[in-house]
Tab-separated table of C-alpha atoms and ligand atoms in Angstrom:
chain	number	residue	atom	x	y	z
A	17	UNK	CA	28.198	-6.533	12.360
A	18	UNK	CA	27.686	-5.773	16.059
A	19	UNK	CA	24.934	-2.615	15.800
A	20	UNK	CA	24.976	0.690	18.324
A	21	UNK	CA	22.168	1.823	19.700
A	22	UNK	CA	22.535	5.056	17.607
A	23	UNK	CA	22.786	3.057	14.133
A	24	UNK	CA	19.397	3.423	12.312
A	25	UNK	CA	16.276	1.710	11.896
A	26	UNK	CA	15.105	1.658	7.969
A	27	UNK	CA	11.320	1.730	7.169
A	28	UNK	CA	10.432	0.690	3.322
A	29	UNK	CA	7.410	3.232	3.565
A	30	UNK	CA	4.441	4.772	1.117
A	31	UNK	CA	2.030	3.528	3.955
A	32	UNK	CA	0.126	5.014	6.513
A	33	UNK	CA	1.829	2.607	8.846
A	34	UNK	CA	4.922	3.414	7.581
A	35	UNK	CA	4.332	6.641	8.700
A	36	UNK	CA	2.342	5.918	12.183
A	37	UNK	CA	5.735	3.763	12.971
A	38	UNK	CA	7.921	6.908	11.962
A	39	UNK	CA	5.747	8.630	13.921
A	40	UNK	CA	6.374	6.174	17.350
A	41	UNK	CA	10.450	5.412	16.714
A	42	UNK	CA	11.284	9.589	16.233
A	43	UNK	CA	9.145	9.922	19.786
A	44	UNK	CA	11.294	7.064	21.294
A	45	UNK	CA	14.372	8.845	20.023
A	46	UNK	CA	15.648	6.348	17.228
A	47	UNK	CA	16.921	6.916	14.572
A	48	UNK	CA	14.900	6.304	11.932
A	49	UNK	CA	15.515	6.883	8.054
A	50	UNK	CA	12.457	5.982	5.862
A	51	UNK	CA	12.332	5.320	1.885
A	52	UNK	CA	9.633	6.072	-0.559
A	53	UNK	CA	9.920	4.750	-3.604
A	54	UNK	CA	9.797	8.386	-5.045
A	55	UNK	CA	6.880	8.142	-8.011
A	56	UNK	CA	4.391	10.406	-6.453
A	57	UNK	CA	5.166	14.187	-6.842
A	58	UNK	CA	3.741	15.434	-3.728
A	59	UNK	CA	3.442	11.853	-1.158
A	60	UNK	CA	2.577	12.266	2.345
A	61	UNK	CA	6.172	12.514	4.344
A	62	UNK	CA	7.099	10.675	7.552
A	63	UNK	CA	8.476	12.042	10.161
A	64	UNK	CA	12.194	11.890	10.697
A	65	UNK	CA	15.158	11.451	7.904
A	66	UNK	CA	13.594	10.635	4.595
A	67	UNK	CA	15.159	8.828	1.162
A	68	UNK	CA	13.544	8.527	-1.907
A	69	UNK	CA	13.943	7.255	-5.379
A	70	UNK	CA	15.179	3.580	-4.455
A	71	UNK	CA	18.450	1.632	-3.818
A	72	UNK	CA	19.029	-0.173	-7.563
A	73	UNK	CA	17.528	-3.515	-6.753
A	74	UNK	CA	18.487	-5.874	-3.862
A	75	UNK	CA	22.274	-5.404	-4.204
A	76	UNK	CA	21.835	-1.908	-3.823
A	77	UNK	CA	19.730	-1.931	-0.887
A	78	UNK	CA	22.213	-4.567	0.569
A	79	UNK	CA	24.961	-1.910	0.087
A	80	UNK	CA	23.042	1.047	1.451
A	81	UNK	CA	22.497	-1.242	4.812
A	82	UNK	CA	25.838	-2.038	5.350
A	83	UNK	CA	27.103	1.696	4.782
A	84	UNK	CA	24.426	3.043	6.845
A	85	UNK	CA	24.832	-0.011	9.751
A	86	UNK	CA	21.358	0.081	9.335
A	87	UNK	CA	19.987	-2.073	12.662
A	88	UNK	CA	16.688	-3.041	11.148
A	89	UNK	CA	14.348	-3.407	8.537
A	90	UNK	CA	10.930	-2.529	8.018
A	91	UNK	CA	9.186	-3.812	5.449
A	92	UNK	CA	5.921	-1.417	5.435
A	93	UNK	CA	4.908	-1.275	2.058
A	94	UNK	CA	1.732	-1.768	0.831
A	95	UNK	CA	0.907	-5.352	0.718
A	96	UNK	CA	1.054	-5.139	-3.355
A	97	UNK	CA	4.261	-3.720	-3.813
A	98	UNK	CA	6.113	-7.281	-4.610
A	99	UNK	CA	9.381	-6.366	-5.988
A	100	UNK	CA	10.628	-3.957	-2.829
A	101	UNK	CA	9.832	-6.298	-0.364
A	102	UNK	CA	11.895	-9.877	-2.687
A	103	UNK	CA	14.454	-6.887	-2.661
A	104	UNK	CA	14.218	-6.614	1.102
A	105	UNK	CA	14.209	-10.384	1.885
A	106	UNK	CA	16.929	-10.799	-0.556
A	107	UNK	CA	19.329	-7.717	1.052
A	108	UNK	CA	18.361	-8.435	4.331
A	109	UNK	CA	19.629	-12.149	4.103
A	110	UNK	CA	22.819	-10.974	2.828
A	111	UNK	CA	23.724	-8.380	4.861
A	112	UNK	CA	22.897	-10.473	7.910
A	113	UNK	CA	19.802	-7.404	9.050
A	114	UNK	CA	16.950	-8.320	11.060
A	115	UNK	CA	13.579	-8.062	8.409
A	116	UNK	CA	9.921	-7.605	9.003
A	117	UNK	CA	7.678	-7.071	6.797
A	118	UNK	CA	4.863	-5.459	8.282
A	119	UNK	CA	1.397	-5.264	6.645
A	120	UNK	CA	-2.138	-4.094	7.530
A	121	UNK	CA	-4.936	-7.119	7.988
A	122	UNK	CA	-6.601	-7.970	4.730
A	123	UNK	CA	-10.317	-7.269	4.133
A	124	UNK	CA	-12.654	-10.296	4.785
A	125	UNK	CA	-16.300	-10.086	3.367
A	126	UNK	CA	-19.327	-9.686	5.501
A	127	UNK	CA	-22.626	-9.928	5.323
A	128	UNK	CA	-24.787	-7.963	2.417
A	129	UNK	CA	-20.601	-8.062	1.033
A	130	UNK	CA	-20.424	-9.462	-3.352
A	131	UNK	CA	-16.994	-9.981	-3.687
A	132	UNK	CA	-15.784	-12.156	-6.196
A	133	UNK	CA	-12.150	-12.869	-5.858
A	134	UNK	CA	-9.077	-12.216	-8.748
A	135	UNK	CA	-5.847	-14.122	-8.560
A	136	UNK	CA	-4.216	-10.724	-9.818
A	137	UNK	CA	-5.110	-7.882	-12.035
A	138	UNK	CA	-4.862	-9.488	-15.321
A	139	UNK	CA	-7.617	-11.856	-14.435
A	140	UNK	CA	-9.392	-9.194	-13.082
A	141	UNK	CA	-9.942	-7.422	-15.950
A	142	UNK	CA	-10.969	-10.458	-17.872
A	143	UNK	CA	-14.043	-10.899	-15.423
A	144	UNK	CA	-14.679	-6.681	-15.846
A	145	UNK	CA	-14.479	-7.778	-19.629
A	146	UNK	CA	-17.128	-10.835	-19.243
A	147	UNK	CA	-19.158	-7.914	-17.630
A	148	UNK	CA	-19.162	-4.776	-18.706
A	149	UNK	CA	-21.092	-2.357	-17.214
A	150	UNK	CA	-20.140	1.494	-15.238
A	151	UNK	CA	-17.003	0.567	-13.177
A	152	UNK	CA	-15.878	2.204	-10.087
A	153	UNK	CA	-11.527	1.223	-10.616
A	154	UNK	CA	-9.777	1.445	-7.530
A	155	UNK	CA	-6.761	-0.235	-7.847
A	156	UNK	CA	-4.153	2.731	-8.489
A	157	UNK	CA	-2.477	4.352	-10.735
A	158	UNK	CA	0.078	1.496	-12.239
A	159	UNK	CA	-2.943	-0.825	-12.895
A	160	UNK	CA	-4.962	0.874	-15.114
A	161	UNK	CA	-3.037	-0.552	-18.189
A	162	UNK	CA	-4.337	-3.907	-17.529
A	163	UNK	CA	-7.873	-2.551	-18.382
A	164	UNK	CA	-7.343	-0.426	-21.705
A	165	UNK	CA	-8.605	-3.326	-23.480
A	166	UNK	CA	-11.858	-3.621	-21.955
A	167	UNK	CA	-14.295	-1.979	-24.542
A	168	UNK	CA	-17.518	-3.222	-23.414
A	169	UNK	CA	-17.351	-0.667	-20.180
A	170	UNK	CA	-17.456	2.886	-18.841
A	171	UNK	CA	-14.310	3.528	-16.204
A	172	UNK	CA	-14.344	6.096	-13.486
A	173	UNK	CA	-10.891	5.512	-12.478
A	174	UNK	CA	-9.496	7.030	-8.941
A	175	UNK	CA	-5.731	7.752	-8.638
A	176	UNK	CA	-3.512	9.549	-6.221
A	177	UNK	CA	-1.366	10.299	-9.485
A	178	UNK	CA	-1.798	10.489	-12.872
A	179	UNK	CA	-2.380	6.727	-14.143
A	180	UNK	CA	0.092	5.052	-15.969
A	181	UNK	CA	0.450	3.560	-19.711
A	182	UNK	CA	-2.892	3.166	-21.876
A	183	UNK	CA	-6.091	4.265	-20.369
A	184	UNK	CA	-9.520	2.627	-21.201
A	185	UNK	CA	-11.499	4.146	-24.231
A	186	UNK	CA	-14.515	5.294	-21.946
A	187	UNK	CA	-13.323	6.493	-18.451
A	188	UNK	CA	-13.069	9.628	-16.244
A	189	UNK	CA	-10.427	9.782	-14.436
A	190	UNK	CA	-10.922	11.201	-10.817
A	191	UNK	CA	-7.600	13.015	-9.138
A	192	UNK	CA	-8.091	12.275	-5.008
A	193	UNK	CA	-6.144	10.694	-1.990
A	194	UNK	CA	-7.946	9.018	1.027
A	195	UNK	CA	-9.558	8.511	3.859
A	196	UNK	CA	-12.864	8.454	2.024
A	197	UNK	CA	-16.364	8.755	4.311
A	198	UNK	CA	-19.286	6.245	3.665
A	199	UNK	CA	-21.504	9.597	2.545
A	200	UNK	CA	-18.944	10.411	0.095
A	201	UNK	CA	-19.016	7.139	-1.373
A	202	UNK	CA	-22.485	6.365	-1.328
A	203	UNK	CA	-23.035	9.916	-3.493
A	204	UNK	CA	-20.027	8.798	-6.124
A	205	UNK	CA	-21.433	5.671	-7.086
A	206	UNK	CA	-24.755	7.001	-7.395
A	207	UNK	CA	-23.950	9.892	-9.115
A	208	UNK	CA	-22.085	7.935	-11.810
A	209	UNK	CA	-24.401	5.328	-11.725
A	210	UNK	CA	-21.817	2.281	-11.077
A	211	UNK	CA	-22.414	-1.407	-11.193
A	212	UNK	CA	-19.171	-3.008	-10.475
A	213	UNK	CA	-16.154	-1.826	-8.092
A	214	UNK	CA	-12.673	-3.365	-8.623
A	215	UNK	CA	-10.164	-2.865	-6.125
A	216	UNK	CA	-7.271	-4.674	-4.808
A	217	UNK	CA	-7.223	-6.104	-1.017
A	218	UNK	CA	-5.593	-3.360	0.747
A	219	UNK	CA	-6.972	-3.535	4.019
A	220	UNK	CA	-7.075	-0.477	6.241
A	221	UNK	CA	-9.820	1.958	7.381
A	222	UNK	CA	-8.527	4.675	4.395
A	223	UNK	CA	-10.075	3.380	1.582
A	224	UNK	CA	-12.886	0.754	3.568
A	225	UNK	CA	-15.493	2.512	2.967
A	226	UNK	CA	-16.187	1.752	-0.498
A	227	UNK	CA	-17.092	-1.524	0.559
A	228	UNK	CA	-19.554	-0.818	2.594
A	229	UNK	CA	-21.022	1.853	0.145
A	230	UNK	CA	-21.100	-0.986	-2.491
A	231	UNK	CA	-22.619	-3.046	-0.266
A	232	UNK	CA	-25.333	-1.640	0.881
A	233	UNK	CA	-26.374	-0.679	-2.507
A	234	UNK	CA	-26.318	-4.196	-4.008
A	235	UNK	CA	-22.988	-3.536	-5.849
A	236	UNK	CA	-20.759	-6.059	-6.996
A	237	UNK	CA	-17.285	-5.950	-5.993
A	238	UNK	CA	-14.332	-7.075	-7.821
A	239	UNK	CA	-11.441	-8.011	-4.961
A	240	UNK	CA	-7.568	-8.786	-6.403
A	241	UNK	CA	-5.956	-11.356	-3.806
A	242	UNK	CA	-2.605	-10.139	-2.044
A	243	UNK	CA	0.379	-11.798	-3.596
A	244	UNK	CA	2.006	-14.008	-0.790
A	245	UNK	CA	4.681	-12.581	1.599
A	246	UNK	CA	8.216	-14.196	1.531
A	247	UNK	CA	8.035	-17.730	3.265
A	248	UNK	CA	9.919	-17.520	5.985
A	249	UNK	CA	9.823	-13.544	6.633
A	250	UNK	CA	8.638	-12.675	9.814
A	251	UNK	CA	5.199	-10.300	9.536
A	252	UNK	CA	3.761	-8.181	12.276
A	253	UNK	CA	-0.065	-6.405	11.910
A	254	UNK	CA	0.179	-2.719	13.683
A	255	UNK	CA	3.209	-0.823	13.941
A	256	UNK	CA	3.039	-1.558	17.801
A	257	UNK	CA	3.759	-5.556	16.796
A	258	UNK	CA	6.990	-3.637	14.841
A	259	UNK	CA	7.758	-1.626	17.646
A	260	UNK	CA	7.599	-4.526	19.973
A	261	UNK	CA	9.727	-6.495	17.701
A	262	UNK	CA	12.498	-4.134	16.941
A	263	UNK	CA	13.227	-4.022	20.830
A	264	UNK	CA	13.281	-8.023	20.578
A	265	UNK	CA	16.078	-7.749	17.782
A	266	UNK	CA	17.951	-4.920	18.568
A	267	UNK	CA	18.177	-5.524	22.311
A	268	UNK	CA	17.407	-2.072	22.809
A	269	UNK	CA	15.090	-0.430	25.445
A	270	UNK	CA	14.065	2.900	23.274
A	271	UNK	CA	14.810	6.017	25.138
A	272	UNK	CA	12.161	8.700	25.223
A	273	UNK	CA	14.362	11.420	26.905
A	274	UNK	CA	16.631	11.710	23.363
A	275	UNK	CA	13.052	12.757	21.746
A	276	UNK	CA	12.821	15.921	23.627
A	277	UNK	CA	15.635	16.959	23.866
B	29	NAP	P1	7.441	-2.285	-6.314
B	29	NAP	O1	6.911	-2.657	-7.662
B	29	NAP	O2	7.532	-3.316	-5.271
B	29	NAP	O3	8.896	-1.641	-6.462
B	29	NAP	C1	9.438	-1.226	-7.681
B	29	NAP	C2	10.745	-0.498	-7.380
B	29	NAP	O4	10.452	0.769	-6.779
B	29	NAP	C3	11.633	-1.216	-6.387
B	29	NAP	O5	12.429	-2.181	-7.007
B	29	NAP	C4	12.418	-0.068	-5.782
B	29	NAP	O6	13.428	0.376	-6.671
B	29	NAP	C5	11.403	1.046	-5.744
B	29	NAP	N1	10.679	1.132	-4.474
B	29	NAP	C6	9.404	0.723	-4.200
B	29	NAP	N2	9.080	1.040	-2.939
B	29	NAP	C7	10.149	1.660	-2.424
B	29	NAP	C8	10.413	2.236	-1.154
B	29	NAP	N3	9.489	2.266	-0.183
B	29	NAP	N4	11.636	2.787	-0.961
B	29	NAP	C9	12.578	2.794	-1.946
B	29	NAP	N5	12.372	2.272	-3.156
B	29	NAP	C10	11.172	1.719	-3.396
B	29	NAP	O7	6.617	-1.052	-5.708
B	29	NAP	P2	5.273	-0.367	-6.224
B	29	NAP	O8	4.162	-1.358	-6.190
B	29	NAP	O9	5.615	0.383	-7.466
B	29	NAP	O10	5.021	0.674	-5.036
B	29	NAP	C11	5.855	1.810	-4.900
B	29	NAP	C12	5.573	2.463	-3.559
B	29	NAP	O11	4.211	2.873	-3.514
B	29	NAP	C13	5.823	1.541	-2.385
B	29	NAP	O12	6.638	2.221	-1.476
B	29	NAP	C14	4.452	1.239	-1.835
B	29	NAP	O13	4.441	1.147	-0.421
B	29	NAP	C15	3.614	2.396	-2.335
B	29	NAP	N6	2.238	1.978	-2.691
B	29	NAP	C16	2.055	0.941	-3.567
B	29	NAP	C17	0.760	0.547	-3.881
B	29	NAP	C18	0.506	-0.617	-4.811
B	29	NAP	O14	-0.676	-0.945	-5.022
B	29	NAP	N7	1.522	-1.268	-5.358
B	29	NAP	C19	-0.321	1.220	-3.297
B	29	NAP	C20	-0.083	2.279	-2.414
B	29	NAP	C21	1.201	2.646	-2.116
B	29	NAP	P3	14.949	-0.091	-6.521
B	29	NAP	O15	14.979	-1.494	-7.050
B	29	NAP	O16	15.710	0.892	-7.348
B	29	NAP	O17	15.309	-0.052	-5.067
């Protein structure tokens, strides 16, 4: 399929750099159509067209792209979300459309940092179990099942959303969305007197400062690995890296004058 320069770009989105690249193709004048995957009742929007609710697995997606001559693909999920981004590989191989997945830098420990690492959230929850202790659980809303059998601990447990499936028997559950400051953080673990943080390795300056707070006061963190990306996918850093590789594929210089007009 030969693509015109007016054919869309498609972001996979629920990111902040989903939305920051939104953000840079709507000022170049692209189009640009981004999807959320539609759970969250109220979710930050991009800028431009927006879709939400999902395609129906890879076939689907592969049938959107064709109907929509979609140009690109933008894989800018979070690095978690595993079964979007096999979708994308998977659609994107059929249909013949250019793919990259594009994902913020992992954390990597420093200094006064006590991370002990999880393959995944099951195993996690084992080591909270061999623990116990007042947990700070930051790993979102979907995850929070894994941990309703841990009876040996207190959970405060921070969501965007309401959490999903069985909760914990001892837990608070704290309603918020990022960027968090350091203060901030510092005061919630000392006010609810927490021993043991569990997140998963998001990377990004949003939620980073929970690190540092547990850090600094000796706290032991909890980190879930990222599940691999797609061998063979190409994978960019910033949404400048997608920027700069969208003009590779599509062969297209942007043009800023459609913004304003
Ligand atoms: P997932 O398990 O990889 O995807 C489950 C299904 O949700 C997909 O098969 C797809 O449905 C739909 N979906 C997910 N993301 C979509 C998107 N951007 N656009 C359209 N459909 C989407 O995803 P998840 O882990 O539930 O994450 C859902 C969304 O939340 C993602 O967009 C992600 O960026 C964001 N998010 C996830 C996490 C996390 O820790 N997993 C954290 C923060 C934000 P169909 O098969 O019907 O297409």
């Amino acid at each position: 399929m030969t693509s015109r320069s007016n054919d869309p770009v498609l972001i996979l989105g629920g990111t902040s750099e989903a939305r920051e690249l939104a953000v840079a193709l709507v000022g170049q004048g692209r189009e640009t159509i981004s999807s959320l995957a539609g759970r969250v009742k109220d979710p930050a929007l991009p800028q431009g067209a927006v879709i939400s609710g999902g395609f129906g697995g890879a076939d689907g997606l592969a049938t959107w792209l064709t109907a929509n001559r979609c140009q690109a693909v933008v894989d800018a999920t979070h690095p978690f979300a595993q079964r979007i981004s096999a979708n994308a590989v998977l659609a994107a191989g059929t249909t013949g459309t250019p793919l990259v997945r594009l994902q913020r830098p992992a954390w990597e420990p420093s200094g006064a940092d006590r991370w002990t690492m999880a393959d995944d959230i099951g195993a996690a929850a084992q080591m909270v179990g061999a623990r116990g202790g007042r947990v700070f659980l930051t790993t979102g809303r979907q995850d929070v099942g894994s941990f309703a059998g841990v009876r040996n601990a207190w959970f405060l447990i921070r969501v965007v959303a309401p959490p999903e499936g069985d909760l914990p028997q001892q837990h608070l559950v704290l309603r918020s969305r990022g960027p968090y400051r350091l203060d901030d953080e510092r005061q919630l673990l000392r006010e609810h007197r927490i021993d043991l943080l569990v997140t998963k390795n998001s990377g990004g300056e949003h939620t980073r400062a929970k690190l540092r707070a547990a850090a600094d006061a000796g706290i032991e963190v909890i980190v879930v690995r990222r599940p691999p990306v797609a061998p063979g996918c190409t994978q960019v850093a910033s949404s400048a890296a997608a920027l700069a590789w969208l003009d590779q594929v599509t062969g297209q210089a942007p043009d800023s004058t459609k913004a304003s007009s």
